[in-house]
Short mmCIF file of C-alpha atoms in Angstrom, two decimals:
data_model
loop_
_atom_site.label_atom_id
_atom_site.label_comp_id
_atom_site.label_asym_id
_atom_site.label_seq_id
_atom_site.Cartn_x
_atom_site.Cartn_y
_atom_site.Cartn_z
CA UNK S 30 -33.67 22.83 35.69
CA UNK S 31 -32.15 23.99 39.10
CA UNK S 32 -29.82 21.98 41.35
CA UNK S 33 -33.01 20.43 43.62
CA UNK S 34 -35.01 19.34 40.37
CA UNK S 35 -31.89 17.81 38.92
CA UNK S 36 -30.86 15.93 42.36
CA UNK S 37 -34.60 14.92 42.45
CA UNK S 38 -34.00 13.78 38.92
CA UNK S 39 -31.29 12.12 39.72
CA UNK S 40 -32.45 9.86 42.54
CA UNK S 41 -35.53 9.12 40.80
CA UNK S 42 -33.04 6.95 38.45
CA UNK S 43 -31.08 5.52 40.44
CA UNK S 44 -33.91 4.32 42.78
CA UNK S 45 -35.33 2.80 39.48
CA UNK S 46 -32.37 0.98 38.80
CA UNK S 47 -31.93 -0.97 42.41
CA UNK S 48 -35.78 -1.77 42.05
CA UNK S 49 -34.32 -3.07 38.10
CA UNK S 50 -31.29 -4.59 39.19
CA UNK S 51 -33.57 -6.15 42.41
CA UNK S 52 -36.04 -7.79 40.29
CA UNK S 53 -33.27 -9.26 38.03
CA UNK S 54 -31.32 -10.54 40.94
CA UNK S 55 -34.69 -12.20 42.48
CA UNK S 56 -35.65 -13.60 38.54
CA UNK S 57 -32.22 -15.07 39.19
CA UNK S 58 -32.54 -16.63 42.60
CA UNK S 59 -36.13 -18.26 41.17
CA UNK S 60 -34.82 -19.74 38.39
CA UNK S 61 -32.00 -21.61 40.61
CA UNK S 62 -34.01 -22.46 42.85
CA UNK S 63 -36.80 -24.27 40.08
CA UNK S 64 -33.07 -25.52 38.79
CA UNK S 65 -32.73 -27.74 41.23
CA UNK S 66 -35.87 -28.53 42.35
CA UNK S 67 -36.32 -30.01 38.49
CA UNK S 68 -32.88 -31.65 39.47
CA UNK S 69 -34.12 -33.62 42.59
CA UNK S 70 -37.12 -34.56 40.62
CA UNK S 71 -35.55 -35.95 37.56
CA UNK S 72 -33.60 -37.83 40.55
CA UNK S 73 -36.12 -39.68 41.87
CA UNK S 74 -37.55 -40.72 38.96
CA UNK S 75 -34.05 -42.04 37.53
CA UNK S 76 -34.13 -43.97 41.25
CA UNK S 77 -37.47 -45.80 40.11
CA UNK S 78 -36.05 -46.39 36.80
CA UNK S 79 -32.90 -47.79 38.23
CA UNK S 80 -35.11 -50.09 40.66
CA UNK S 81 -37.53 -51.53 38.42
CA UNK S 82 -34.53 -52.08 35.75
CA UNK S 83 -33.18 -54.05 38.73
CA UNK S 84 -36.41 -55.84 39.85
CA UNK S 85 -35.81 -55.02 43.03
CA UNK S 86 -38.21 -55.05 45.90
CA UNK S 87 -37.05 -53.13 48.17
CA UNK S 88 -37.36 -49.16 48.34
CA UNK S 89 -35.24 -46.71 49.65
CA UNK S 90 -36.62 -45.13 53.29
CA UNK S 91 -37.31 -41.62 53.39
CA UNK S 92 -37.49 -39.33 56.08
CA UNK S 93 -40.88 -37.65 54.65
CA UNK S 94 -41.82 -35.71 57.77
CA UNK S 95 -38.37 -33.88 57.50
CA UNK S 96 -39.35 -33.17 53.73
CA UNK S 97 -42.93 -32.45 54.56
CA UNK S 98 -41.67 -29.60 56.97
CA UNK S 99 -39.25 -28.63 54.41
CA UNK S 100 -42.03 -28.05 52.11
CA UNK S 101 -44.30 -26.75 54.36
CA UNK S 102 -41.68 -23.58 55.38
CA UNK S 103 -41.15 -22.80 52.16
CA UNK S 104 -45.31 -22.86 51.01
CA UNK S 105 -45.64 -20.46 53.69
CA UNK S 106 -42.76 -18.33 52.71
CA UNK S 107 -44.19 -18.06 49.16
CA UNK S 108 -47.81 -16.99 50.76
CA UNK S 109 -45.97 -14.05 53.15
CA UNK S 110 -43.24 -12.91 50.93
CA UNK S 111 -44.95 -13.43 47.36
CA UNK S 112 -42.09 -13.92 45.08
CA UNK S 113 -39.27 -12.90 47.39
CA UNK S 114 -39.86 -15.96 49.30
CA UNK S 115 -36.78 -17.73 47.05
CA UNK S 116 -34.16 -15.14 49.10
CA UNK S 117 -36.02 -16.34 52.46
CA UNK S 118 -34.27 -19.12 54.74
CA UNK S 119 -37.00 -21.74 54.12
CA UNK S 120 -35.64 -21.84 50.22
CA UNK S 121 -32.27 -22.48 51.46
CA UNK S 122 -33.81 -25.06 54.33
CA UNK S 123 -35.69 -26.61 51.52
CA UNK S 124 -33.08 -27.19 49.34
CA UNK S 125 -30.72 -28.80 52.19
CA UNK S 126 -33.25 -31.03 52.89
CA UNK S 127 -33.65 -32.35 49.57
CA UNK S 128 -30.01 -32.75 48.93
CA UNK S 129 -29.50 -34.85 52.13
CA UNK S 130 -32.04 -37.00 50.86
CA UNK S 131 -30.65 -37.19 47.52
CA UNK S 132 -27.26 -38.02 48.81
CA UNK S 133 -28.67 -40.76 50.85
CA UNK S 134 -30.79 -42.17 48.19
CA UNK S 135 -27.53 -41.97 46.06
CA UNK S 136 -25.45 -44.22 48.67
CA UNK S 137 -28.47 -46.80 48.95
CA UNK S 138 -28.11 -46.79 44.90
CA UNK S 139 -24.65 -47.44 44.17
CA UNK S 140 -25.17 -50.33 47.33
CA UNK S 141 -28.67 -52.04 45.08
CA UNK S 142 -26.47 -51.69 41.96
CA UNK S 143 -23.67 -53.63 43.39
CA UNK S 144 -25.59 -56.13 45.11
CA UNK S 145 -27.66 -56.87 41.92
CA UNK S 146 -24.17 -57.66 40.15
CA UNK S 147 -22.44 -59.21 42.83
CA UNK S 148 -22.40 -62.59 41.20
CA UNK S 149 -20.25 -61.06 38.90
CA UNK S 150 -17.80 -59.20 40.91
CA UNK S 151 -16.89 -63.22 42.45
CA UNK S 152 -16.81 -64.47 39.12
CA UNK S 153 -14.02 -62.50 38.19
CA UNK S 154 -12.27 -62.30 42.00
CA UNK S 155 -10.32 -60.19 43.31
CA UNK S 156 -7.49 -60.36 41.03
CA UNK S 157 -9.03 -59.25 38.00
CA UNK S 158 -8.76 -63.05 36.10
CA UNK S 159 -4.47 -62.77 36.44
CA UNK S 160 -4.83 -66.29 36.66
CA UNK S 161 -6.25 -67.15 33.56
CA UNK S 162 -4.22 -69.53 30.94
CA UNK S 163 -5.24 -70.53 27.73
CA UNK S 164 -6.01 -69.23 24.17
CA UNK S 165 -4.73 -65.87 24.27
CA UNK S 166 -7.33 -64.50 22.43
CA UNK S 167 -9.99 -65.97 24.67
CA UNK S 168 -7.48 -64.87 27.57
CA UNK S 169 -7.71 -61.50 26.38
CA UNK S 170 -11.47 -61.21 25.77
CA UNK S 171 -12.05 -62.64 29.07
CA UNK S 172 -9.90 -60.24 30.76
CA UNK S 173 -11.65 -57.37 28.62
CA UNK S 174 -15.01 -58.26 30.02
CA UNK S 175 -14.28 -58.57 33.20
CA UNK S 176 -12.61 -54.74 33.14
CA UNK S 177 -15.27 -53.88 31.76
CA UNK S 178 -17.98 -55.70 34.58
CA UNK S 179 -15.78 -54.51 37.06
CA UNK S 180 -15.62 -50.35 36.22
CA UNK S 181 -19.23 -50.49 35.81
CA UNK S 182 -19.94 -52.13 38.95
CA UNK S 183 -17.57 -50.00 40.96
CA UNK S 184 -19.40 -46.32 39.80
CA UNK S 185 -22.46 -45.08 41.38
CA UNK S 186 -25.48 -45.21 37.99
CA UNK S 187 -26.87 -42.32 39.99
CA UNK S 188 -23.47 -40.09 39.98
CA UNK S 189 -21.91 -41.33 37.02
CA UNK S 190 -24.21 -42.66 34.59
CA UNK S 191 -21.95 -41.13 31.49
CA UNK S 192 -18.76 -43.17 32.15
CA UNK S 193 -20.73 -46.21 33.00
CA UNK S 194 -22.77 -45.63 29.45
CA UNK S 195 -19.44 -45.43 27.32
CA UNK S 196 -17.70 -48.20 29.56
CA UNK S 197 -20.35 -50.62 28.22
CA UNK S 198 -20.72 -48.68 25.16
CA UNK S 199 -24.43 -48.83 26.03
CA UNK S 200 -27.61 -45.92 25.70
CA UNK S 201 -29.47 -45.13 28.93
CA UNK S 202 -29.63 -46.80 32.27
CA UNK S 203 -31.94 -49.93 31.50
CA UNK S 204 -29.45 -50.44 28.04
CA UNK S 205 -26.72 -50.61 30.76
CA UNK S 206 -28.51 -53.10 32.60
CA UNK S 207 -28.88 -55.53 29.39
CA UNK S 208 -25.31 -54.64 28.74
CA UNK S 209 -23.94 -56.24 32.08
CA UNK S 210 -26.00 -59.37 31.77
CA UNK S 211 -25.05 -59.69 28.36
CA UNK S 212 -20.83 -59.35 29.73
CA UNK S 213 -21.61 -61.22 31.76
CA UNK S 214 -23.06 -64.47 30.81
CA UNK S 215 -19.69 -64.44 27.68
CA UNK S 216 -17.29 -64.18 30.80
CA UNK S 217 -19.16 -67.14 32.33
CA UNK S 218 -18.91 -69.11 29.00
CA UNK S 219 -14.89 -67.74 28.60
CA UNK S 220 -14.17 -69.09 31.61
CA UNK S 221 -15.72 -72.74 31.29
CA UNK S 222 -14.21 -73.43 27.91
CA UNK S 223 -11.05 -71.87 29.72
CA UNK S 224 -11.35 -74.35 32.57
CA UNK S 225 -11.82 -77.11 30.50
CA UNK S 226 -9.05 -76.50 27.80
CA UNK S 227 -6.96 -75.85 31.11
CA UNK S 228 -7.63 -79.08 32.52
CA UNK S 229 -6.67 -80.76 28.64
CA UNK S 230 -3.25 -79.49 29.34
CA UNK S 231 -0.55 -81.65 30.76
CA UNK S 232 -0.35 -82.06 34.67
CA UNK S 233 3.14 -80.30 34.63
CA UNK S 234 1.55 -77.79 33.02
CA UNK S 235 -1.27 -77.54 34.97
CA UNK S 236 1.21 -77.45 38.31
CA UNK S 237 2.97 -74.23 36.88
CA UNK S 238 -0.17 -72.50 36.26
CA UNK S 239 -1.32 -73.25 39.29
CA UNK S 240 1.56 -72.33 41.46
CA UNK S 241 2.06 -69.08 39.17
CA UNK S 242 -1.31 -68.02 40.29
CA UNK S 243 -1.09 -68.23 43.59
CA UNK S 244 0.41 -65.60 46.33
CA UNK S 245 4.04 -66.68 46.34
CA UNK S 246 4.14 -67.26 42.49
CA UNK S 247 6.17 -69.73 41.07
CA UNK S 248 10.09 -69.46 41.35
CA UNK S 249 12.05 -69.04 38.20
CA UNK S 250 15.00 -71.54 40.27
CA UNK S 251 12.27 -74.57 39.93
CA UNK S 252 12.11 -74.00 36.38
CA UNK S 253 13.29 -76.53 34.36
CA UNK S 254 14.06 -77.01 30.57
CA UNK S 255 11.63 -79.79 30.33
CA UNK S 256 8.80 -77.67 31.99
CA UNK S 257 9.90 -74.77 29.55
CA UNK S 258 9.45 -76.94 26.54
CA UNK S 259 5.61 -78.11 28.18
CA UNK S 260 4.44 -74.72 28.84
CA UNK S 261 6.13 -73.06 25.35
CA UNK S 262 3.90 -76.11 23.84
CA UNK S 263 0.75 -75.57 25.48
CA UNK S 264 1.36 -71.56 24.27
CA UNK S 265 1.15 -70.56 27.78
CA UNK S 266 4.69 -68.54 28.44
CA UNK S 267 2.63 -65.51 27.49
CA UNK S 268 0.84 -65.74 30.35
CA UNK S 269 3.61 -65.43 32.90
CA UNK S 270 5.24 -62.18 34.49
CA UNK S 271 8.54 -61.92 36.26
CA UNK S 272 8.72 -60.39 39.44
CA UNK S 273 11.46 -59.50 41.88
CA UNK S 274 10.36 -60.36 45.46
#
């Protein structure tokens, strides 16, 4: 074989290998694509789930004629470029589209999710039950729950699904659901035998608490030994934390 036959050779294999390496890279770029596209779809039908799970009425609005055209680009990509039409801008278009509509639908879910537990999240106020006095194992429990109500509220079920799952230590988005109702109607119970044992305790007592739990506290200078004796009695000391203002 002479230098020409060998160069011909030569070139013969490596133009075989770009067309190789060329279909591999466009097998690639399909399967991403399809990737996603299964993504946005298992999406939107986690979105229904979350809003019948919710009973809720209302349905996110979509801009469909912005998808539509989306859509549109890329079907006629796929009928002039065949197969290539993945490594075409109306692939990329199409994919920007649908993730600005998943990130929107994504903010209007973690907004439905709150709302629908919003009952909760002024149940437990903005300082996380601090207040509370009382049994401290009812204490406790109640504070548990409402840690619990109130990490679960605050992710989005869309994003973060997984934390909010071992938070409650609950299976699958409508589990969840059951989960938070179920939190929440104990913290509503806690909290009325709380109340009520509260209101058994002596009104000296009762002043302490109440001044503890408000914004300026209660200062450790209008302590007195008889009010120490009352609240060690009523096993409430465990309740209070010293601060330096």
């Amino acid at each position: 074989m002479n230098i020409y036959e060998r160069a011909g050779s030569l070139k013969l294999r490596v133009d075989t290998s770009q067309r190789d390496d060329q279909h591999l890279e466009l097998q690639h770029q399909a399967s991403e694509l399809l990737s996603q596209l299964r993504d946005r779809i298992a999406f939107l039908k986690m979105l229904v789930t979350l809003s019948d799970v919710l009973g809720l009425d209302e349905r996110p609005r979509l801009n469909a004629t912005h998808l539509r055209k989306a859509v549109g680009g890329f079907r006629s990509a796929l009928t002039q470029y065949n197969a290539a039409a993945v490594q075409q801008q109306a692939a990329v278009t199409l994919l920007r589209s649908t993730e600005k509509t998943e990130d929107r639908l994504a903010r209007w879910a973690q907004s439905a999710w709150k709302t629908a537990f919003e009952d909760m999240s002024a149940l437990i106020g903005e300082d996380g039950l601090q207040g509370l006095a009382g049994p401290p194992v009812k204490v406790t429990r109640a504070r548990r729950i409402a840690s619990q109500i109130q990490t679960a509220i605050g992710r989005n079920p869309m994003r973060d699904l997984g934390s909010i799952q071992t938070g409650l230590e609950a299976d699958g988005l409508e589990a969840c659901v059951v989960r938070l109702r179920e939190l929440g109607g104990e913290l509503r119970s806690l909290l009325e035998e709380l109340k009520r044992a509260q209101a058994e305790l002596p009104p000296q007592v009762q002043m302490v608490l109440e001044r503890a739990a408000s914004e300026d506290g209660f200062p450790l200078e209008d302590l007195t030994e008889e009010m120490l004796i009352s609240l060690r009695q009523a096993a409430v000391l465990g309740e209070f934390v010293v601060r330096r203002y």
